Amino acid sequence: MVAGNWKLNKTATEAYSLVSEMLTGLRTIHGVDVVLCPPFTALYAVSKLIKDNDISLGGQDMYWEEKGPFTGEISARMLAEFCQYVILGHSERRQHFGETNEQVARKVKAALSQNLIPILCVGETLEENEAGRAAGVVSRQVHEALHLLDIQVIGNVIIAYEPVWAIGTGRAATPEGANMTIRNVIRPTIAGLAGETTAQKIRVLYGGSVDAGNARDFFTQPEIDGALVGGASLNAGFFISIVEAASTAG
Ligand code: PGA
């Protein structure tokens, strides 16, 4: 899977042009689940454009309540009209908007109740990494985000391991390092919650400065099932190369 997280970029008109530019290239690549996550305001326009293509849409966040006096928020049910996926718990939401593991857990549960697949983001900060706390932090984020769920639905969640220090910095984790965290921390935490079979089958992406040059090295790691791509997903050529790398890396 390759998911493009556009963050706070592109008007609906700009989104339409960017996706039009991507379509010809993406149509020729097979065997990869491609997910575009533009801002909310562009979802409708992009959904029209990709209608007959094998491309999915995702939101970048949502609120856990279904409706009511929550000015500025949108619900899982509103997203589900356009989207199959939703990014939840991104480090930028945790960092700039104070999102807690508990809030992320409520969002994950609400998303699944509307058949939206959560792309749950976890990852340690530089400070936590340097203090040797990465494993503890990541394991706790996974556990606290998923512990409210029925065991049978945990396997529907996609995890994105995104070390905060690697996001938008051009300084990606090493593919081996990311692979090790997924193998030694993320999958064992899932196993503790939902058993070994689910832990092995749950999809885990890597994110943080993935680009056209390094994508393949991540995709050839045994524990990495794809990428969540920020900056490079705003360039049609780079994004297509990354999807291509996923397709040929098997
Ligand atoms: P980046 O962002 O690829 O620009 O580092 C990744 C992300 O935030 O999901």
XYZ file of N, CA and C and ligand atoms in Angstrom:
759
model
N 0.831 -1.193 0.000
C 0.000 0.000 0.000
C 0.871 1.250 0.000
N 0.454 2.225 -0.773
C 1.101 3.533 -0.718
C 0.007 4.573 -0.494
N 0.106 5.303 0.610
C -0.878 6.332 0.925
C -0.201 7.689 0.893
N -0.851 8.644 0.231
C -0.303 10.004 0.149
C -1.022 10.908 1.128
N -0.293 11.453 2.080
C -0.845 12.370 3.072
C -0.505 13.790 2.635
N -1.501 14.453 2.105
C -1.249 15.794 1.541
C -1.154 16.881 2.586
N -1.577 16.583 3.799
C -1.571 17.577 4.892
C -2.325 18.842 4.478
N -1.836 20.013 4.948
C -2.564 21.254 4.643
C -2.026 21.815 3.322
N -2.334 21.130 2.232
C -1.870 21.560 0.919
C -2.940 21.290 -0.132
N -3.073 22.211 -1.048
C -3.939 22.101 -2.239
C -5.407 22.495 -1.991
N -5.851 23.429 -2.796
C -7.278 23.747 -2.875
C -7.929 22.618 -3.673
N -9.245 22.632 -3.736
C -9.942 21.601 -4.515
C -9.505 21.670 -5.981
N -9.359 22.879 -6.511
C -8.951 23.038 -7.911
C -7.535 22.501 -8.135
N -6.644 22.840 -7.213
C -5.259 22.346 -7.336
C -5.195 20.831 -7.177
N -6.038 20.308 -6.286
C -6.068 18.859 -6.061
C -6.508 18.148 -7.341
N -7.491 18.719 -7.988
C -8.011 18.140 -9.219
C -6.914 18.053 -10.265
N -6.119 19.126 -10.423
C -5.031 19.090 -11.408
C -3.972 18.075 -11.035
N -3.606 18.038 -9.751
C -2.548 17.115 -9.343
C -2.974 15.662 -9.594
N -4.210 15.334 -9.237
C -4.666 13.953 -9.432
C -4.799 13.637 -10.929
N -5.234 14.621 -11.711
C -5.306 14.388 -13.166
C -3.920 14.039 -13.701
N -2.928 14.746 -13.188
C -1.547 14.512 -13.620
C -1.067 13.110 -13.219
N -1.557 12.632 -12.078
C -1.101 11.323 -11.581
C -1.769 10.149 -12.297
N -3.008 10.366 -12.779
C -3.822 9.229 -13.203
C -3.224 8.363 -14.298
N -2.682 8.990 -15.342
C -2.149 8.204 -16.452
C -1.068 7.252 -15.957
N -0.157 7.774 -15.144
C 0.927 6.942 -14.608
C 0.391 5.850 -13.695
N -0.527 6.211 -12.810
C -1.014 5.238 -11.826
C -1.791 4.102 -12.473
N -2.482 4.411 -13.577
C -3.294 3.384 -14.259
C -2.472 2.207 -14.750
N -1.186 2.431 -15.023
C -0.368 1.369 -15.600
C 0.276 0.483 -14.526
N 0.109 0.857 -13.261
C 0.765 0.096 -12.186
C -0.263 -0.769 -11.472
N 0.107 -2.024 -11.225
C -0.862 -2.939 -10.609
C -0.318 -3.558 -9.326
N -1.224 -4.044 -8.523
C -0.825 -4.790 -7.330
C -0.483 -3.922 -6.128
N -0.863 -2.649 -6.176
C -0.604 -1.759 -5.030
C -1.919 -1.074 -4.649
N -2.228 -1.050 -3.370
C -3.378 -0.262 -2.908
C -2.925 1.183 -2.789
N -3.477 2.027 -3.644
C -3.095 3.446 -3.636
C -4.192 4.243 -2.937
N -3.792 5.045 -1.963
C -4.754 5.851 -1.200
C -4.320 7.308 -1.241
N -5.224 8.189 -1.640
C -4.925 9.619 -1.624
C -5.666 10.253 -0.455
N -4.958 11.066 0.322
C -5.575 11.736 1.465
C -5.423 13.249 1.330
N -6.258 13.853 0.470
C -6.235 15.310 0.316
C -6.984 15.969 1.486
N -6.954 17.293 1.582
C -7.753 17.959 2.616
C -9.250 17.703 2.395
N -10.036 17.871 3.434
C -11.485 17.597 3.358
C -12.150 18.318 2.184
N -11.732 19.582 1.989
C -12.398 20.407 0.976
C -12.181 19.891 -0.449
N -11.217 18.997 -0.636
C -10.938 18.485 -1.981
C -11.490 17.071 -2.191
N -12.051 16.479 -1.147
C -12.471 15.074 -1.268
C -13.519 14.869 -2.356
N -14.473 15.775 -2.414
C -15.549 15.598 -3.387
C -14.993 15.647 -4.812
N -14.189 16.669 -5.099
C -13.621 16.826 -6.443
C -12.764 15.612 -6.817
N -11.922 15.181 -5.892
C -11.031 14.050 -6.195
C -11.848 12.762 -6.346
N -12.905 12.621 -5.542
C -13.697 11.393 -5.640
C -14.329 11.263 -7.033
N -14.737 12.368 -7.608
C -15.324 12.333 -8.955
C -14.276 11.894 -9.981
N -13.085 12.422 -9.793
C -12.018 12.200 -10.761
C -11.519 10.743 -10.767
N -11.467 10.120 -9.610
C -10.874 8.774 -9.544
C -11.933 7.673 -9.643
N -13.156 8.063 -9.873
C -14.311 7.151 -9.830
C -14.076 5.799 -10.513
N -13.539 5.804 -11.734
C -13.388 4.532 -12.443
C -11.981 3.964 -12.353
N -11.238 4.433 -11.367
C -9.866 3.952 -11.203
C -9.740 3.185 -9.902
N -8.703 2.401 -9.840
C -8.506 1.578 -8.665
C -7.698 2.355 -7.623
N -8.255 3.473 -7.189
C -7.558 4.337 -6.240
C -8.548 4.648 -5.125
N -8.069 4.647 -3.895
C -8.970 4.916 -2.776
C -8.713 6.298 -2.207
N -9.663 6.745 -1.401
C -9.538 8.054 -0.768
C -9.501 7.892 0.752
N -8.788 8.817 1.382
C -8.765 8.815 2.844
C -8.865 10.223 3.375
N -9.449 10.363 4.566
C -9.423 11.637 5.273
C -8.136 11.722 6.082
N -7.841 12.909 6.598
C -6.608 13.081 7.383
C -6.873 13.100 8.883
N -8.159 13.131 9.235
C -8.551 13.160 10.644
C -10.078 13.099 10.682
N -10.659 12.936 11.847
C -12.114 13.029 12.022
C -12.384 13.080 13.507
N -13.631 13.375 13.857
C -14.039 13.404 15.267
C -14.817 12.129 15.562
N -14.868 11.761 16.834
C -15.506 10.475 17.151
C -17.024 10.544 17.270
N -17.566 11.735 17.527
C -19.027 11.817 17.631
C -19.634 11.768 16.230
N -20.853 11.283 16.131
C -21.464 11.144 14.814
C -22.051 12.457 14.317
N -22.600 13.264 15.236
C -23.161 14.571 14.861
C -23.370 15.394 16.117
N -23.709 16.667 15.921
C -24.044 17.477 17.089
C -23.257 18.767 17.181
N -23.281 19.410 18.347
C -22.673 20.734 18.515
C -21.152 20.650 18.682
N -20.457 20.356 17.601
C -18.996 20.236 17.627
C -18.429 21.031 16.454
N -18.567 22.348 16.536
C -18.207 23.244 15.442
C -16.820 22.945 14.883
N -16.782 22.810 13.580
C -15.491 22.620 12.916
C -15.109 21.168 12.707
N -15.839 20.258 13.345
C -15.452 18.844 13.245
C -16.220 18.130 12.130
N -15.695 16.986 11.712
C -16.449 16.150 10.782
C -16.431 14.710 11.292
N -17.451 13.955 10.940
C -17.614 12.621 11.528
C -17.184 11.520 10.569
N -17.081 10.318 11.126
C -16.739 9.140 10.316
C -17.790 8.928 9.220
N -19.038 9.163 9.578
C -20.113 8.937 8.626
C -20.026 9.909 7.450
N -19.621 11.141 7.728
C -19.461 12.124 6.644
C -18.319 11.719 5.721
N -17.227 11.252 6.323
C -16.075 10.833 5.503
C -16.408 9.609 4.676
N -17.201 8.708 5.269
C -17.472 7.422 4.619
C -18.207 7.591 3.292
N -18.790 8.762 3.065
C -19.462 9.005 1.796
C -18.446 9.067 0.641
N -17.206 9.460 0.977
C -16.168 9.599 -0.059
C -14.992 8.651 0.139
N -14.759 8.280 1.380
C -13.471 7.666 1.734
C -13.612 6.211 2.173
N -12.544 5.470 1.979
C -12.449 4.113 2.509
C -11.501 4.087 3.720
N -10.671 5.124 3.842
C -9.636 5.155 4.880
C -9.675 6.483 5.637
N -9.044 6.497 6.814
C -8.825 7.778 7.500
C -7.526 7.688 8.312
N -6.688 8.698 8.134
C -5.447 8.775 8.925
C -5.842 9.243 10.324
N -5.375 8.559 11.350
C -5.691 8.970 12.727
C -4.429 8.994 13.580
N -4.371 9.948 14.490
C -3.252 10.021 15.428
C -1.944 10.429 14.788
N -2.009 11.166 13.685
C -0.768 11.628 13.073
C 0.006 12.477 14.082
N 1.319 12.407 14.035
C 2.121 13.118 15.049
C 1.891 14.625 15.008
N 1.529 15.151 13.833
C 1.253 16.595 13.773
C -0.029 16.935 14.544
N -0.963 16.030 14.582
C -2.180 16.246 15.382
C -1.841 16.120 16.868
N -0.991 15.171 17.183
C -0.607 14.992 18.591
C 0.184 16.210 19.069
N 1.114 16.680 18.197
C 2.030 17.762 18.558
C 1.351 19.136 18.582
N 0.643 19.476 17.508
C 0.090 20.839 17.402
C -1.310 20.976 17.957
N -2.021 19.868 18.090
C -3.412 19.962 18.523
C -3.671 19.152 19.791
N -2.583 18.707 20.399
C -2.681 18.061 21.712
C -3.474 16.776 21.748
N -3.519 16.053 20.642
C -4.288 14.811 20.640
C -3.636 13.760 21.528
N -4.452 13.110 22.343
C -3.935 12.094 23.263
C -4.232 10.690 22.734
N -3.567 9.712 23.294
C -3.839 8.322 22.909
C -5.299 7.972 23.146
N -5.864 8.542 24.208
C -7.259 8.235 24.523
C -8.206 8.779 23.438
N -7.919 9.976 22.977
C -8.751 10.553 21.910
C -8.582 9.754 20.622
N -7.347 9.371 20.342
C -7.079 8.583 19.130
C -7.865 7.266 19.201
N -7.899 6.677 20.367
C -8.625 5.404 20.545
C -10.114 5.570 20.217
N -10.692 6.681 20.653
C -12.122 6.904 20.378
C -12.347 7.103 18.882
N -11.404 7.777 18.238
C -11.529 8.002 16.797
C -11.416 6.682 16.022
N -10.466 5.850 16.422
C -10.267 4.566 15.738
C -11.548 3.736 15.823
N -12.138 3.712 17.002
C -13.359 2.934 17.206
C -14.505 3.484 16.346
N -14.644 4.811 16.341
C -15.722 5.438 15.563
C -15.521 5.194 14.065
N -14.286 5.254 13.604
C -14.003 5.022 12.177
C -14.438 3.613 11.783
N -14.033 2.630 12.567
C -14.361 1.238 12.245
C -15.869 1.009 12.258
N -16.579 1.729 13.114
C -18.027 1.537 13.186
C -18.714 1.991 11.898
N -18.034 2.814 11.101
C -18.589 3.240 9.808
C -17.859 2.557 8.649
N -17.157 1.484 8.950
C -16.401 0.734 7.950
C -15.305 1.539 7.271
N -14.784 2.548 7.973
C -13.611 3.258 7.462
C -12.397 2.562 8.055
N -11.367 2.365 7.240
C -10.159 1.712 7.744
C -9.227 2.769 8.318
N -8.933 2.697 9.611
C -8.036 3.687 10.190
C -6.581 3.393 9.800
N -5.868 4.444 9.447
C -4.410 4.338 9.299
C -3.864 5.012 10.553
N -3.554 4.193 11.537
C -3.169 4.690 12.855
C -1.669 5.015 12.886
N -1.344 6.273 13.122
C 0.062 6.683 13.120
C 0.650 6.635 14.524
N 1.819 6.045 14.615
C 2.556 6.000 15.884
C 4.017 6.315 15.588
N 4.733 6.748 16.591
C 6.163 7.025 16.378
C 6.706 7.884 17.491
N 7.979 7.689 17.794
C 8.620 8.408 18.897
C 9.257 9.711 18.424
N 9.402 10.669 19.332
C 10.098 11.919 19.012
C 11.611 11.680 19.077
N 12.355 12.673 18.619
C 13.825 12.573 18.666
C 14.292 12.416 20.119
N 13.694 13.225 20.978
C 14.066 13.197 22.395
C 13.820 11.809 22.995
N 12.669 11.236 22.676
C 12.350 9.906 23.198
C 13.295 8.866 22.617
N 13.630 9.054 21.344
C 14.547 8.123 20.692
C 15.910 8.168 21.365
N 16.400 9.396 21.578
C 17.744 9.542 22.162
C 17.807 9.074 23.609
N 16.642 9.137 24.269
C 16.617 8.675 25.662
C 16.384 7.160 25.745
N 16.355 6.480 24.587
C 16.161 5.032 24.579
C 14.734 4.621 24.910
N 13.783 5.549 24.691
C 12.397 5.265 25.084
C 11.495 4.922 23.906
N 12.061 4.784 22.715
C 11.242 4.593 21.509
C 10.303 3.385 21.636
N 10.833 2.258 22.035
C 10.023 1.034 22.082
C 8.838 1.208 23.021
N 9.089 1.766 24.189
C 8.030 1.954 25.184
C 6.941 2.887 24.676
N 7.379 3.992 24.049
C 6.416 4.990 23.566
C 5.548 4.399 22.458
N 6.177 3.739 21.508
C 5.447 3.201 20.352
C 4.488 2.093 20.801
N 4.967 1.242 21.665
C 4.131 0.145 22.134
C 2.901 0.700 22.869
N 3.128 1.725 23.671
C 2.023 2.332 24.410
C 1.023 3.007 23.469
N 1.530 3.675 22.448
C 0.626 4.323 21.489
C -0.260 3.292 20.802
N 0.348 2.182 20.395
C -0.426 1.128 19.718
C -1.446 0.541 20.692
N -0.983 0.204 21.871
C -1.862 -0.441 22.848
C -3.030 0.459 23.212
N -2.733 1.718 23.537
C -3.799 2.610 24.007
C -4.771 2.994 22.894
N -4.308 2.972 21.669
C -5.219 3.317 20.560
C -6.153 2.160 20.219
N -5.737 0.941 20.533
C -6.507 -0.226 20.079
C -7.219 -0.992 21.187
N -6.939 -0.657 22.432
C -7.447 -1.518 23.500
C -8.964 -1.443 23.689
N -9.621 -0.440 23.123
C -11.088 -0.358 23.251
C -11.812 -1.270 22.261
N -11.067 -1.807 21.303
C -11.701 -2.537 20.195
C -11.978 -3.998 20.524
N -13.006 -4.543 19.868
C -13.209 -5.984 19.936
C -12.030 -6.637 19.224
N -11.597 -7.757 19.768
C -10.410 -8.430 19.223
C -10.537 -8.698 17.715
N -11.762 -9.076 17.287
C -11.931 -9.461 15.866
C -11.694 -8.308 14.891
N -11.836 -7.056 15.325
C -11.703 -5.955 14.357
C -10.300 -5.341 14.348
N -9.463 -5.720 15.285
C -8.130 -5.098 15.367
C -7.339 -5.309 14.078
N -7.510 -6.469 13.460
C -6.783 -6.781 12.229
C -7.171 -5.896 11.048
N -8.272 -5.151 11.157
C -8.681 -4.260 10.062
C -7.929 -2.930 10.083
N -7.272 -2.651 11.204
C -6.555 -1.380 11.328
C -5.226 -1.478 10.584
N -4.806 -0.370 9.990
C -3.466 -0.299 9.397
C -2.631 0.583 10.314
N -1.428 0.139 10.614
C -0.549 0.945 11.472
C 0.487 1.627 10.576
N 0.757 2.896 10.837
C 1.862 3.565 10.147
C 2.905 3.931 11.198
N 4.080 3.303 11.080
C 5.179 3.662 11.988
C 5.908 4.857 11.408
N 5.771 5.997 12.077
C 6.372 7.238 11.596
C 7.165 7.897 12.717
N 8.473 7.636 12.766
C 9.269 8.324 13.786
C 9.164 9.839 13.544
N 8.844 10.592 14.594
C 8.570 12.027 14.430
C 9.777 12.760 13.830
N 10.971 12.328 14.214
C 12.196 12.980 13.751
C 12.444 12.734 12.265
N 11.719 11.807 11.672
C 11.925 11.496 10.246
C 10.893 12.193 9.366
N 9.863 12.794 9.980
C 8.770 13.382 9.193
C 9.149 14.764 8.678
N 9.139 14.899 7.356
C 9.380 16.199 6.745
C 10.797 16.724 6.921
N 11.703 15.866 7.338
C 13.071 16.328 7.623
C 14.056 15.919 6.535
N 13.652 15.029 5.648
C 14.596 14.499 4.669
C 15.543 13.487 5.310
N 15.301 13.193 6.581
C 16.152 12.251 7.291
C 15.319 11.022 7.670
N 15.158 10.121 6.706
C 14.342 8.921 6.936
C 15.032 8.002 7.937
N 14.238 7.154 8.577
C 14.825 6.087 9.396
C 15.572 5.146 8.452
N 16.439 4.315 8.985
C 17.025 3.296 8.108
C 15.952 2.228 7.894
N 15.911 1.642 6.700
C 14.915 0.594 6.452
C 15.040 -0.544 7.465
N 16.265 -0.889 7.835
C 16.479 -1.984 8.798
C 15.951 -1.588 10.184
N 16.199 -0.332 10.551
C 15.739 0.155 11.862
C 14.227 0.151 11.949
N 13.569 0.625 10.876
C 12.103 0.652 10.866
C 11.566 -0.779 10.908
N 12.201 -1.646 10.133
C 11.788 -3.055 10.096
C 11.866 -3.680 11.496
N 12.944 -3.326 12.210
C 13.161 -3.901 13.537
C 12.103 -3.419 14.536
N 11.773 -2.129 14.464
C 10.747 -1.607 15.385
C 9.408 -2.279 15.117
N 9.103 -2.492 13.845
C 7.829 -3.143 13.511
C 7.833 -4.589 14.017
N 8.963 -5.275 13.796
C 9.041 -6.689 14.204
C 9.078 -6.851 15.725
N 9.891 -6.007 16.379
C 10.129 -6.220 17.812
C 9.183 -5.466 18.734
N 8.511 -4.457 18.199
C 7.662 -3.640 19.072
C 6.194 -3.662 18.625
N 5.968 -3.314 17.355
C 4.573 -3.136 16.924
C 3.834 -4.468 16.827
N 4.401 -5.428 16.115
C 3.688 -6.715 15.976
C 3.521 -7.436 17.318
N 4.548 -7.446 18.184
C 4.335 -8.076 19.502
C 3.237 -7.373 20.319
N 3.114 -6.046 20.190
C 2.053 -5.352 20.926
C 0.682 -5.778 20.395
N 0.591 -5.914 19.075
C -0.666 -6.382 18.475
C -0.946 -7.815 18.930
N 0.105 -8.628 18.979
C -0.069 -10.023 19.410
C -0.642 -10.066 20.823
N -0.165 -9.177 21.665
C -0.665 -9.115 23.042
C -2.141 -8.757 23.104
N -2.596 -7.962 22.155
C -3.993 -7.523 22.157
C -4.916 -8.492 21.437
N -4.420 -9.078 20.321
C -5.340 -9.804 19.436
C -4.793 -11.149 18.964
N -3.629 -11.533 19.466
C -3.078 -12.839 19.086
C -2.079 -12.767 17.948
N -1.312 -13.828 17.832
C -0.193 -13.879 16.886
C -0.648 -13.827 15.417
N -1.751 -14.475 15.103
C -2.204 -14.497 13.707
C -2.515 -13.082 13.235
N -3.254 -12.337 14.039
C -3.580 -10.953 13.684
C -2.300 -10.126 13.610
N -1.390 -10.338 14.532
C -0.145 -9.562 14.562
C 0.655 -9.750 13.278
N 0.602 -10.954 12.736
C 1.362 -11.223 11.511
C 0.654 -10.671 10.282
N -0.673 -10.659 10.329
C -1.398 -10.253 9.116
C -1.699 -8.751 9.053
N -1.678 -8.052 10.168
C -2.020 -6.623 10.178
C -1.005 -5.862 9.310
N -1.529 -4.876 8.550
C -0.606 -4.164 7.661
C 0.094 -3.023 8.397
N 1.404 -2.960 8.232
C 2.185 -1.906 8.879
C 2.977 -1.147 7.817
N 2.756 0.156 7.770
C 3.450 1.013 6.810
C 4.599 1.729 7.517
N 5.554 2.188 6.733
C 6.564 3.098 7.266
C 6.273 4.485 6.704
N 6.501 5.516 7.502
C 6.378 6.891 7.018
C 7.446 7.773 7.629
N 7.867 8.759 6.877
C 8.898 9.700 7.331
C 9.960 9.853 6.281
N 9.811 10.921 5.446
C 10.790 11.218 4.403
C 10.978 10.091 3.390
N 9.892 9.382 3.110
C 9.948 8.418 2.000
C 9.935 9.224 0.707
N 10.836 8.885 -0.219
C 10.858 9.569 -1.516
C 11.119 8.566 -2.633
N 11.196 9.089 -3.849
C 11.356 8.204 -4.994
C 12.679 7.434 -4.918
N 13.661 7.999 -4.248
C 14.978 7.355 -4.174
C 15.078 6.251 -3.135
N 14.385 6.396 -2.006
C 14.589 5.410 -0.931
C 13.419 4.425 -0.767
N 12.300 4.669 -1.481
C 11.087 3.875 -1.239
C 11.345 2.368 -1.351
N 12.042 1.983 -2.404
C 12.267 0.563 -2.663
C 12.949 -0.136 -1.485
N 13.892 0.548 -0.856
C 14.615 -0.049 0.269
C 13.691 -0.351 1.445
N 12.650 0.444 1.585
C 11.669 0.147 2.638
C 10.769 -1.004 2.221
N 10.358 -1.004 0.951
C 9.405 -2.026 0.491
C 10.019 -3.427 0.452
N 11.325 -3.515 0.385
C 11.932 -4.851 0.354
C 12.163 -5.420 1.765
N 11.879 -4.617 2.785
C 11.987 -5.137 4.157
C 10.793 -6.059 4.445
N 11.046 -7.189 5.083
C 9.970 -8.167 5.262
C 8.781 -7.697 6.099
N 9.011 -6.806 7.048
C 7.908 -6.399 7.950
C 7.145 -5.186 7.439
N 7.649 -4.543 6.381
C 7.051 -3.279 5.928
C 6.110 -3.538 4.749
N 4.838 -3.185 4.950
C 3.816 -3.490 3.940
C 3.474 -2.297 3.058
N 4.206 -1.211 3.190
C 3.916 -0.049 2.363
C 4.403 1.221 3.017
N 3.940 2.366 2.486
C 4.429 3.644 2.993
C 3.319 4.670 3.105
N 3.467 5.541 4.100
C 2.639 6.744 4.207
C 3.571 7.887 3.817
N 3.214 8.558 2.740
C 4.131 9.524 2.123
C 3.559 10.928 2.255
N 4.339 11.850 2.778
C 3.896 13.239 2.900
C 4.370 14.065 1.715
N 5.473 14.775 1.908
C 5.985 15.717 0.902
C 6.026 15.169 -0.513
N 6.554 13.960 -0.686
C 6.728 13.405 -2.036
C 5.398 13.042 -2.697
N 4.308 13.023 -1.919
C 3.014 12.684 -2.525
C 2.381 13.898 -3.204
N 3.012 15.067 -3.054
C 2.493 16.289 -3.689
C 3.103 16.512 -5.060
N 3.974 15.599 -5.468
C 4.601 15.683 -6.784
C 4.195 14.434 -7.564
N 3.497 14.632 -8.684
C 2.945 13.483 -9.423
C 4.042 12.486 -9.791
N 5.145 12.963 -10.318
C 6.225 12.080 -10.759
C 6.824 11.285 -9.607
N 7.087 11.950 -8.490
C 7.667 11.255 -7.331
C 6.685 10.219 -6.798
N 5.408 10.612 -6.723
C 4.419 9.699 -6.147
C 4.276 8.448 -7.021
N 4.241 8.651 -8.325
C 4.122 7.509 -9.245
C 5.338 6.585 -9.096
N 6.531 7.176 -8.974
C 7.741 6.347 -8.791
C 7.657 5.509 -7.529
N 7.108 6.097 -6.474
C 7.013 5.364 -5.207
C 6.018 4.193 -5.356
N 4.909 4.457 -6.028
C 3.913 3.383 -6.238
C 4.534 2.279 -7.117
N 5.301 2.708 -8.095
C 5.973 1.752 -8.972
C 6.951 0.892 -8.184
N 7.688 1.520 -7.290
C 8.651 0.782 -6.452
C 7.908 -0.255 -5.608
N 6.738 0.108 -5.096
C 5.952 -0.836 -4.291
C 5.518 -2.015 -5.140
N 5.155 -1.728 -6.391
C 4.677 -2.775 -7.281
C 5.791 -3.751 -7.636
N 6.968 -3.230 -7.902
C 8.049 -4.133 -8.332
C 8.770 -4.774 -7.162
N 8.683 -4.170 -5.979
C 9.339 -4.782 -4.811
C 8.531 -5.969 -4.302
N 7.312 -6.146 -4.869
C 6.513 -7.298 -4.465
C 5.873 -7.011 -3.120
P 6.947 13.152 4.935
O 5.616 13.015 5.835
O 6.895 12.069 3.901
O 6.865 14.537 4.336
O 8.108 13.000 5.856
C 5.117 11.767 6.178
C 3.896 11.919 7.038
O 3.808 12.880 7.815
O 2.966 11.108 6.967
